[in-house]
PDB file of C-alpha atoms in Angstrom:
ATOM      1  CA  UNK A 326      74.458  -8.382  33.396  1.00 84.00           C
ATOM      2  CA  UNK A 327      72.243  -6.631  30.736  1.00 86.00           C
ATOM      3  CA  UNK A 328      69.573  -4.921  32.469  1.00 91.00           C
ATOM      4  CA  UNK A 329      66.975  -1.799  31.136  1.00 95.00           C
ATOM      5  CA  UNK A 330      66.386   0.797  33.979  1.00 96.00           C
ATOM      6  CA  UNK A 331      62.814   2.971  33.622  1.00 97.00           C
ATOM      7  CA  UNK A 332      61.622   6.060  35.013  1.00 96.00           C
ATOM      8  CA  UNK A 333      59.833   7.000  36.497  1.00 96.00           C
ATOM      9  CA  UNK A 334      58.145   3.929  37.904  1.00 95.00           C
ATOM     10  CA  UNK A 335      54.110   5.585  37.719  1.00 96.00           C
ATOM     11  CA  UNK A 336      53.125   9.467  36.664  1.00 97.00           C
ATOM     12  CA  UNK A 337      50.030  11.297  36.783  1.00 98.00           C
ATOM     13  CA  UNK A 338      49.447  13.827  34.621  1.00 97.00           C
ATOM     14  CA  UNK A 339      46.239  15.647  33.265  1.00 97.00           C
ATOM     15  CA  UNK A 340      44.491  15.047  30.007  1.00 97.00           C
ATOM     16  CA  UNK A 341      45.953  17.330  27.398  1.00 97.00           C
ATOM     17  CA  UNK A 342      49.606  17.825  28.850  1.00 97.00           C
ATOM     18  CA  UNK A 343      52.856  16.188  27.532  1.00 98.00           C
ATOM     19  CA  UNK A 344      54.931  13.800  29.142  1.00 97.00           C
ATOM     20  CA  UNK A 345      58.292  12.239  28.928  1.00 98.00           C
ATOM     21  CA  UNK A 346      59.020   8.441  30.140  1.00 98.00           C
ATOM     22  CA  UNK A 347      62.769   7.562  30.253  1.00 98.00           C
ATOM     23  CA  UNK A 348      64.610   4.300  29.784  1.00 98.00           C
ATOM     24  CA  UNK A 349      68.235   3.772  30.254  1.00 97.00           C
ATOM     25  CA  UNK A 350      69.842   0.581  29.231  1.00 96.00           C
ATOM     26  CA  UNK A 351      73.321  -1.556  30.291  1.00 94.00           C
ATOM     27  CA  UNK A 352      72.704  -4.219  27.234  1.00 88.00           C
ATOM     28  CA  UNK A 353      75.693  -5.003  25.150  1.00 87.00           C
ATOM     29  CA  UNK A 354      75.545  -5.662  22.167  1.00 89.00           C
ATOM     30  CA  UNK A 355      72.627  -3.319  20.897  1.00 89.00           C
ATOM     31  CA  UNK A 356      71.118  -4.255  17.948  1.00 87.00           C
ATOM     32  CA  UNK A 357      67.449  -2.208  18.603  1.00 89.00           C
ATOM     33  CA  UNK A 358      65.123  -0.779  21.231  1.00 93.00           C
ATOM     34  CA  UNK A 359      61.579  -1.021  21.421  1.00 92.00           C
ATOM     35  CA  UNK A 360      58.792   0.935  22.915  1.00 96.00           C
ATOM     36  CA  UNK A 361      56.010  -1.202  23.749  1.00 95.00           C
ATOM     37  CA  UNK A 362      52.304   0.703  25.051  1.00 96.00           C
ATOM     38  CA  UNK A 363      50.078  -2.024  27.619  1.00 95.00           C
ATOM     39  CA  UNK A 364      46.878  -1.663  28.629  1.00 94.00           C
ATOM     40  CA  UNK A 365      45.523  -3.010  32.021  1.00 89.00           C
ATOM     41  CA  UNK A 366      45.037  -6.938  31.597  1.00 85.00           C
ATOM     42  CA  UNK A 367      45.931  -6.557  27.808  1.00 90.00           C
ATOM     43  CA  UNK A 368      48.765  -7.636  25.698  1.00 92.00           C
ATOM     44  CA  UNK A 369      51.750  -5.347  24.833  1.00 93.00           C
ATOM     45  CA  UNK A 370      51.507  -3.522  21.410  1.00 93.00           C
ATOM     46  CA  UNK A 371      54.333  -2.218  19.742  1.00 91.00           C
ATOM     47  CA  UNK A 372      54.822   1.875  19.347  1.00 94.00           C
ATOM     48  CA  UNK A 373      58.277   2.116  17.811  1.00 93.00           C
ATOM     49  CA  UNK A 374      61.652   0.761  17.337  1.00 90.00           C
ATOM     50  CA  UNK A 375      64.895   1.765  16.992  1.00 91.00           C
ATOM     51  CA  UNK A 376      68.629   0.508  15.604  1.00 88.00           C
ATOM     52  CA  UNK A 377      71.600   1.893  16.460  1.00 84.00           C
ATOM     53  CA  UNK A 378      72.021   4.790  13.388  1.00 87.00           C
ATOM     54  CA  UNK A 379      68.491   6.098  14.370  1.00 89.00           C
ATOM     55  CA  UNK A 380      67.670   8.748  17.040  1.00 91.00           C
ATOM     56  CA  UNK A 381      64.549   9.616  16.612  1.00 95.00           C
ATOM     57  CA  UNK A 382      61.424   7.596  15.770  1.00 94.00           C
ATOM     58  CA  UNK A 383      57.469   8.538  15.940  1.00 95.00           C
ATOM     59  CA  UNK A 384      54.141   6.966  15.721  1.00 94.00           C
ATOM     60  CA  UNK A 385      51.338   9.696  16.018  1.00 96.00           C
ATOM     61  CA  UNK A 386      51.757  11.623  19.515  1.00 97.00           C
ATOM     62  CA  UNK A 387      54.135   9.017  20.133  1.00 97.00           C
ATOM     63  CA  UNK A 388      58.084  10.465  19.887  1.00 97.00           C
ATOM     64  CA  UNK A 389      61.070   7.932  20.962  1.00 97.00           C
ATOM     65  CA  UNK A 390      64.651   9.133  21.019  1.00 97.00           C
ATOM     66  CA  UNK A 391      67.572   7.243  21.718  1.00 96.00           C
ATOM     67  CA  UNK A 392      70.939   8.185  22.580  1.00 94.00           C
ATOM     68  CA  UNK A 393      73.403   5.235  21.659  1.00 91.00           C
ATOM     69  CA  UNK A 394      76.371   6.927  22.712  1.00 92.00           C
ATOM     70  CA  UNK A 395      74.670   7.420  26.851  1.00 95.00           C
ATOM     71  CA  UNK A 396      72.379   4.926  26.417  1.00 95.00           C
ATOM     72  CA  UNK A 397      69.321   6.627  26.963  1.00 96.00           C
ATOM     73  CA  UNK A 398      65.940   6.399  25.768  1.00 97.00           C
ATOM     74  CA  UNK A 399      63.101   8.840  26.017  1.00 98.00           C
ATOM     75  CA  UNK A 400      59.411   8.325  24.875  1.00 98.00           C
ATOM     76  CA  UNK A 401      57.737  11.548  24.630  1.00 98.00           C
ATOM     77  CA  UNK A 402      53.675  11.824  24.511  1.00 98.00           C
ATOM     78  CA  UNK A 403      52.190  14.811  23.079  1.00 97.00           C
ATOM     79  CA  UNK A 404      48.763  16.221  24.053  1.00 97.00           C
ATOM     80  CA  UNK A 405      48.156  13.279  25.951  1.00 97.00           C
ATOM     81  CA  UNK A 406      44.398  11.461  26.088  1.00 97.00           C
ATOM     82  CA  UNK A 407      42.730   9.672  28.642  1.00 97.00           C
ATOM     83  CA  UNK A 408      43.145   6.342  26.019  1.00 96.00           C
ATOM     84  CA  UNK A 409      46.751   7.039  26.544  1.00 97.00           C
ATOM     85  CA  UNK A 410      46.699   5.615  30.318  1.00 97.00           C
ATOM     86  CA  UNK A 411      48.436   2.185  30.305  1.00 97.00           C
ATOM     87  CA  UNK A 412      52.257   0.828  31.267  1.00 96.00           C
ATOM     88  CA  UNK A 413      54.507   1.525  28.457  1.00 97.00           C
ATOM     89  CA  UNK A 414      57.498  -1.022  28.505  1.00 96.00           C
ATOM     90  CA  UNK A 415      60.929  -0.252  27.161  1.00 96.00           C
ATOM     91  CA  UNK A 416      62.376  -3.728  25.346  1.00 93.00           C
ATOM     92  CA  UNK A 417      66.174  -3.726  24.291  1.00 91.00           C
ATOM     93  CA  UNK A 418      67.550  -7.029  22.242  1.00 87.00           C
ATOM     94  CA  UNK A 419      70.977  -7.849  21.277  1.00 85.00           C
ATOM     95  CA  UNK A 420      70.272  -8.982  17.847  1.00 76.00           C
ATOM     96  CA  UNK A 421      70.123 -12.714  18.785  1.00 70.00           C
ATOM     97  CA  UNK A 422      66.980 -14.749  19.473  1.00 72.00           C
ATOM     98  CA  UNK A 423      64.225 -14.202  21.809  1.00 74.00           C
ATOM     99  CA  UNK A 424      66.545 -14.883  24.515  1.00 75.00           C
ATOM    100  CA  UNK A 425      68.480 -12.112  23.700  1.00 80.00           C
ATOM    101  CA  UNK A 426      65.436  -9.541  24.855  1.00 85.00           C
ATOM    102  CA  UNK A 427      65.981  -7.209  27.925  1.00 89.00           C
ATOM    103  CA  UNK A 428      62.573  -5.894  28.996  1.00 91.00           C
ATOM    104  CA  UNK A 429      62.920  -3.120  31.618  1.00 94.00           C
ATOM    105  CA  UNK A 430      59.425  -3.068  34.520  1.00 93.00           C
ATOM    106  CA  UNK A 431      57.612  -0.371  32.547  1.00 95.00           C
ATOM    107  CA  UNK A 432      56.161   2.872  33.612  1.00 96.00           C
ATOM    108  CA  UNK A 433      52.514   3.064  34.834  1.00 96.00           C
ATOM    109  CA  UNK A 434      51.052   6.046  33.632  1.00 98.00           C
ATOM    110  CA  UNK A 435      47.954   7.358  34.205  1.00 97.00           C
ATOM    111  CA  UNK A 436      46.107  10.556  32.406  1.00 97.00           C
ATOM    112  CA  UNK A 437      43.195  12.479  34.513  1.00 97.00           C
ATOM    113  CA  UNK A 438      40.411  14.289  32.842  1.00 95.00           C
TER     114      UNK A 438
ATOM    115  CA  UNK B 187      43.425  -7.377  18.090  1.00 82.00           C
ATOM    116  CA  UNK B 188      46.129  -8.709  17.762  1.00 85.00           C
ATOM    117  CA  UNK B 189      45.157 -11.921  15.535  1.00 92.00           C
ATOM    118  CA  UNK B 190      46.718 -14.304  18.660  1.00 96.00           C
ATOM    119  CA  UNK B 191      44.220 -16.013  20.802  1.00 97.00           C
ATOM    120  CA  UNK B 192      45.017 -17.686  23.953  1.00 97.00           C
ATOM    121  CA  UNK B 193      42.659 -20.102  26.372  1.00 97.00           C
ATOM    122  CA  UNK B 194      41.709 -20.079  28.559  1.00 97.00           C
ATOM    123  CA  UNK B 195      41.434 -16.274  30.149  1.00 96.00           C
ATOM    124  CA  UNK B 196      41.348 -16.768  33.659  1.00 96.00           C
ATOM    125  CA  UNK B 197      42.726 -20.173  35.417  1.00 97.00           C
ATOM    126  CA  UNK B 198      41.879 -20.808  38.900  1.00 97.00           C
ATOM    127  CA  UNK B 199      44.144 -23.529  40.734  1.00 97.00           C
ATOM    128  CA  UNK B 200      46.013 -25.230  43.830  1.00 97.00           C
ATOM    129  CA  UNK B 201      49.648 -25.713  44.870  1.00 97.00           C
ATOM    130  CA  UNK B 202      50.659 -28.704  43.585  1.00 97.00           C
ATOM    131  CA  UNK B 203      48.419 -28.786  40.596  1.00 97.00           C
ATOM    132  CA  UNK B 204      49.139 -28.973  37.041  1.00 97.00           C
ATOM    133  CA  UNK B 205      47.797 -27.124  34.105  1.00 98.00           C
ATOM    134  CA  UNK B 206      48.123 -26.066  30.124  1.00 98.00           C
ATOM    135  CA  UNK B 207      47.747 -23.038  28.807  1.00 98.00           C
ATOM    136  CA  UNK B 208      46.955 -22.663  25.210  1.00 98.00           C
ATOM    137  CA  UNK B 209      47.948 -20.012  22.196  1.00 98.00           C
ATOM    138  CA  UNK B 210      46.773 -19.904  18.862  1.00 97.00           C
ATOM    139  CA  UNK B 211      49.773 -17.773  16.806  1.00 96.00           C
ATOM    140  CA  UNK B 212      48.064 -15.374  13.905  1.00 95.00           C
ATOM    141  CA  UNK B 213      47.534 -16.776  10.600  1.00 93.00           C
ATOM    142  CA  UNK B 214      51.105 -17.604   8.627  1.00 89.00           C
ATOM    143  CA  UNK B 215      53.312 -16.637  12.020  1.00 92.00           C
ATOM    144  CA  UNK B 216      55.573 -19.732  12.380  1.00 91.00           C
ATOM    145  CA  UNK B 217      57.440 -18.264  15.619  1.00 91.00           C
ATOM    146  CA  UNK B 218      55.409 -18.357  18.930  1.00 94.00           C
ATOM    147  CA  UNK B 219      56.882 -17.008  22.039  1.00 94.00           C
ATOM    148  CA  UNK B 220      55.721 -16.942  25.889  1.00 96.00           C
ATOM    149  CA  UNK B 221      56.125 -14.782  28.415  1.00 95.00           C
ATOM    150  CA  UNK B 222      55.187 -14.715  32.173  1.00 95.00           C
ATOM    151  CA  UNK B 223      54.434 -11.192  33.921  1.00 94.00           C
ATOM    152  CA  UNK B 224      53.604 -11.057  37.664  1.00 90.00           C
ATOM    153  CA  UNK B 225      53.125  -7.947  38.775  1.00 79.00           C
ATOM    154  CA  UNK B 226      56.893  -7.441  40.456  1.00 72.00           C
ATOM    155  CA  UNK B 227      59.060  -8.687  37.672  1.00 76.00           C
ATOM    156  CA  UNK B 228      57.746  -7.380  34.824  1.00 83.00           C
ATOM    157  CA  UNK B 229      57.600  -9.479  31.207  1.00 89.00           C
ATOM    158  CA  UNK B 230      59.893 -12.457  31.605  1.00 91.00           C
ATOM    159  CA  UNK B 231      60.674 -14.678  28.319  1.00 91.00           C
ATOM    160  CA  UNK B 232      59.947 -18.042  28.681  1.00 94.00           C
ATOM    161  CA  UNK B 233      60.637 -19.743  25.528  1.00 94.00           C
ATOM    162  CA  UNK B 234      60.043 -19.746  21.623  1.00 92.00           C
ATOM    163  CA  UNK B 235      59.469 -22.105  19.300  1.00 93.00           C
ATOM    164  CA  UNK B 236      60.124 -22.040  15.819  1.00 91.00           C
ATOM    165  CA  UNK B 237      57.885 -24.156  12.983  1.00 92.00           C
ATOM    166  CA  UNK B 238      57.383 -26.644  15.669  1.00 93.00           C
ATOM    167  CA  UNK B 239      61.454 -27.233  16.869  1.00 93.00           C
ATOM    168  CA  UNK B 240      62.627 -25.135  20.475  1.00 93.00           C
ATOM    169  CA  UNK B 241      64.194 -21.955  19.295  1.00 89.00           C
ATOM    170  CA  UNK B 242      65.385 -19.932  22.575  1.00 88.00           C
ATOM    171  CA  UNK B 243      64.970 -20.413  25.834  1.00 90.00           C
ATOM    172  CA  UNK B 244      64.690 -18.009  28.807  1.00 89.00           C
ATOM    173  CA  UNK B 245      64.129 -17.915  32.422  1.00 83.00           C
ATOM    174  CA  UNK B 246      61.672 -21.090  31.780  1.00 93.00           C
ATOM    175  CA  UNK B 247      61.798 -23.356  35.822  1.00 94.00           C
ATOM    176  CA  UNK B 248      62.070 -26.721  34.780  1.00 95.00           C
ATOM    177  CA  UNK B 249      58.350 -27.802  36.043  1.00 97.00           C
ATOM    178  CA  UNK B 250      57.221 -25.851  32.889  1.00 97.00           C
ATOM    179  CA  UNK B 251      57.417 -26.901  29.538  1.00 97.00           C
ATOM    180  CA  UNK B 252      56.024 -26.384  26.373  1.00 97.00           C
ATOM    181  CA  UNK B 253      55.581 -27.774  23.363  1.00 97.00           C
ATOM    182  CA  UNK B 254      54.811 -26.037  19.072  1.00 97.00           C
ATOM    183  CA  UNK B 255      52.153 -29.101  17.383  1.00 97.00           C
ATOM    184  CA  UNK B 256      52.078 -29.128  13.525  1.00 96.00           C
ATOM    185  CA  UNK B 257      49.206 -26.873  13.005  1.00 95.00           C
ATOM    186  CA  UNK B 258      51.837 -24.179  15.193  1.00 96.00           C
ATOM    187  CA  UNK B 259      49.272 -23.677  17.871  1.00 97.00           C
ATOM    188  CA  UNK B 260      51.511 -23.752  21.122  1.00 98.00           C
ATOM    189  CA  UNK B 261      51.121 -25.091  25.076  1.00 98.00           C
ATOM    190  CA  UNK B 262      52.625 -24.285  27.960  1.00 98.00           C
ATOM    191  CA  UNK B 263      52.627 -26.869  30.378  1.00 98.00           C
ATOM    192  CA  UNK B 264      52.931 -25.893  34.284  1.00 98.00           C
ATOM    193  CA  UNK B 265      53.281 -28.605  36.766  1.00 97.00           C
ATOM    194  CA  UNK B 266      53.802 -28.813  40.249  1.00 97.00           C
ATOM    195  CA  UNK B 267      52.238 -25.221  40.918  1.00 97.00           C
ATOM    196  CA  UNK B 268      53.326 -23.382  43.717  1.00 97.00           C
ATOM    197  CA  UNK B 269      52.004 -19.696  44.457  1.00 95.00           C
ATOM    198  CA  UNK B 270      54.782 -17.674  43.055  1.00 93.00           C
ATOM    199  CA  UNK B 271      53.390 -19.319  40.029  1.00 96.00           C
ATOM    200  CA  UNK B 272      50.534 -16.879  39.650  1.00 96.00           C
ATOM    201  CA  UNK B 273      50.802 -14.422  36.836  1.00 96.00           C
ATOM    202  CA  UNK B 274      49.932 -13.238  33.667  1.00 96.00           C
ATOM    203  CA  UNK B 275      50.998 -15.482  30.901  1.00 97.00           C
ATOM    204  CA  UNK B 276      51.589 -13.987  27.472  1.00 96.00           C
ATOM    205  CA  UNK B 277      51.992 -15.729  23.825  1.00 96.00           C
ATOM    206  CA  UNK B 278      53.165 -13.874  21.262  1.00 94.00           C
ATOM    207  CA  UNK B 279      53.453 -14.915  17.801  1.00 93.00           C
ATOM    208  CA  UNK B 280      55.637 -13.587  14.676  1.00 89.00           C
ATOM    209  CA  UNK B 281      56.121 -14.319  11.126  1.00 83.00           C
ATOM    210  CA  UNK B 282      60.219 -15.579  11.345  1.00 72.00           C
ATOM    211  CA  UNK B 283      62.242 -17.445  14.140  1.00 57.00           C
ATOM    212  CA  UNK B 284      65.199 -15.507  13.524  1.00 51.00           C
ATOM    213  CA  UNK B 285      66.438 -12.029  15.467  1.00 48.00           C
ATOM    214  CA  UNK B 286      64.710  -9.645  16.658  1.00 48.00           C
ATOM    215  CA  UNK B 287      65.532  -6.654  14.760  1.00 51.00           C
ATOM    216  CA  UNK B 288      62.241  -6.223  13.023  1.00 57.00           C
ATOM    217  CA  UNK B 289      60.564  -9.408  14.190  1.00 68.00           C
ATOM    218  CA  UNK B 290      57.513  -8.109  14.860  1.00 79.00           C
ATOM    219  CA  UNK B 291      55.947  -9.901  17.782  1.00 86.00           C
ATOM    220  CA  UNK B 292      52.171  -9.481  18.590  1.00 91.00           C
ATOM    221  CA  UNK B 293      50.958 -10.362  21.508  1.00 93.00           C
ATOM    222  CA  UNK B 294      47.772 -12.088  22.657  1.00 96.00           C
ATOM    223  CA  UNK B 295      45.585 -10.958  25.366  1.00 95.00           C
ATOM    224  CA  UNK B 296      46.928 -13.278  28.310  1.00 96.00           C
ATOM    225  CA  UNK B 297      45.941 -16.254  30.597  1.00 97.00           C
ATOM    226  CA  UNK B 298      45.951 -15.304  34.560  1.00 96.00           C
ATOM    227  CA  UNK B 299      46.550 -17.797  36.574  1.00 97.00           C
ATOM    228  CA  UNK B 300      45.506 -17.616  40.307  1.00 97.00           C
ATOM    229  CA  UNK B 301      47.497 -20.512  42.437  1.00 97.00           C
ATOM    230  CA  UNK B 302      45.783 -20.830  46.044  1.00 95.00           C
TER     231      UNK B 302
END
């Protein structure tokens, strides 16, 4: 059964310091990984995705990694900000339709000033 | 924002009841997608719909349905509500019906619905 494992499940951290969420993944076949960022009683928005042949993706103080070979995912925040407090949602699909999607429960994360 | 819009925000209803949720998809997306999130499952897919024709379903119970009209505004239809049935209910629209490699999907900002 294809399932997408994150951790931790919530993390507190203070305004300013980096953080690293992790998502590790039992969906066959791969075809991409997303990162998705969701803020309390909003929609998901997209931060990055990655195919197989890439390991490395960013989007601002955003970093995703992802190791095909143990697959493992890691998003990475930099200098975090207190806007940066929401779930962020790791999404892997096997290339097929929407039913092909594997979300895993998301990380809360909040940031303290 | 995101360009989807979905009615109503908040839904407030009893066991047994039925209701529709609605979802505009952003100007020229032809896919629209919905999703159900309660708060210990995470994001479950529901089903898409593709230029108004079913394109993949999901973990969709069989009291729910939904339906793509020819203007590609979507509804979800939930009948026979019972409270496991409350939840966040996401649409999410993109340009193609195809894979999901770079299918973009945008999400809307969500109906909750509260079954007492």
């Amino acid at each position: 059964k294809n399932q997408v494992e994150q951790s931790p499940q919530s993390l507190i951290i203070l305004e300013g310091k980096n953080c690293t969420l992790q998502c590790n993944y039992t969906v066959s076949p791969f075809s991409n990984l997303r990162w998705y960022k969701q803020d309390t009683g909003r929609g998901p928005v997209s931060l990055t995705i990655m195919t197989f042949s890439e390991n490395t993706k960013s989007n601002g103080r955003y970093t995703a990694t992802l190791d095909a070979d143990t697959k493992q995912s890691s998003l990475h925040i930099t200098a975090s900000q207190l806007s940066d407090s929401a779930s962020y949602i790791c999404v892997v699909s096997t290339g097929g339709g929407a039913d092909g999607l594997t979300f895993g429960k998301g990380t809360h994360l909040i940031i303290q000033p | 924002d995101s360009g989807v819009t979905q009615t109503p925000k908040h839904l407030i209803t009893a066991t047994g009841q039925r209701v529709t949720l609605r979802c505009s998809p952003r100007s020229g997306d032809l896919s629209v997608y919905w999703y159900q999130q309660s708060l210990d499952q995470g994001l479950q897919f529901l089903i898409q719909y593709y230029n108004g024709e079913e394109r993949a379903k999901g973990n969709i119970l069989e009291r729910f349905s939904a339906q793509q009209f020819p203007d590609l505004h979507s509804e979800l239809n939930l009948s026979s509500l019972e409270l496991g049935d409350s939840a966040l209910y996401f649409c999410a629209s993109s340009v193609v019906g195809g894979g999901f490699s770079y299918n973009e999907q945008f999400f809307g900002p969500g109906t909750r619905l509260t079954v007492l």
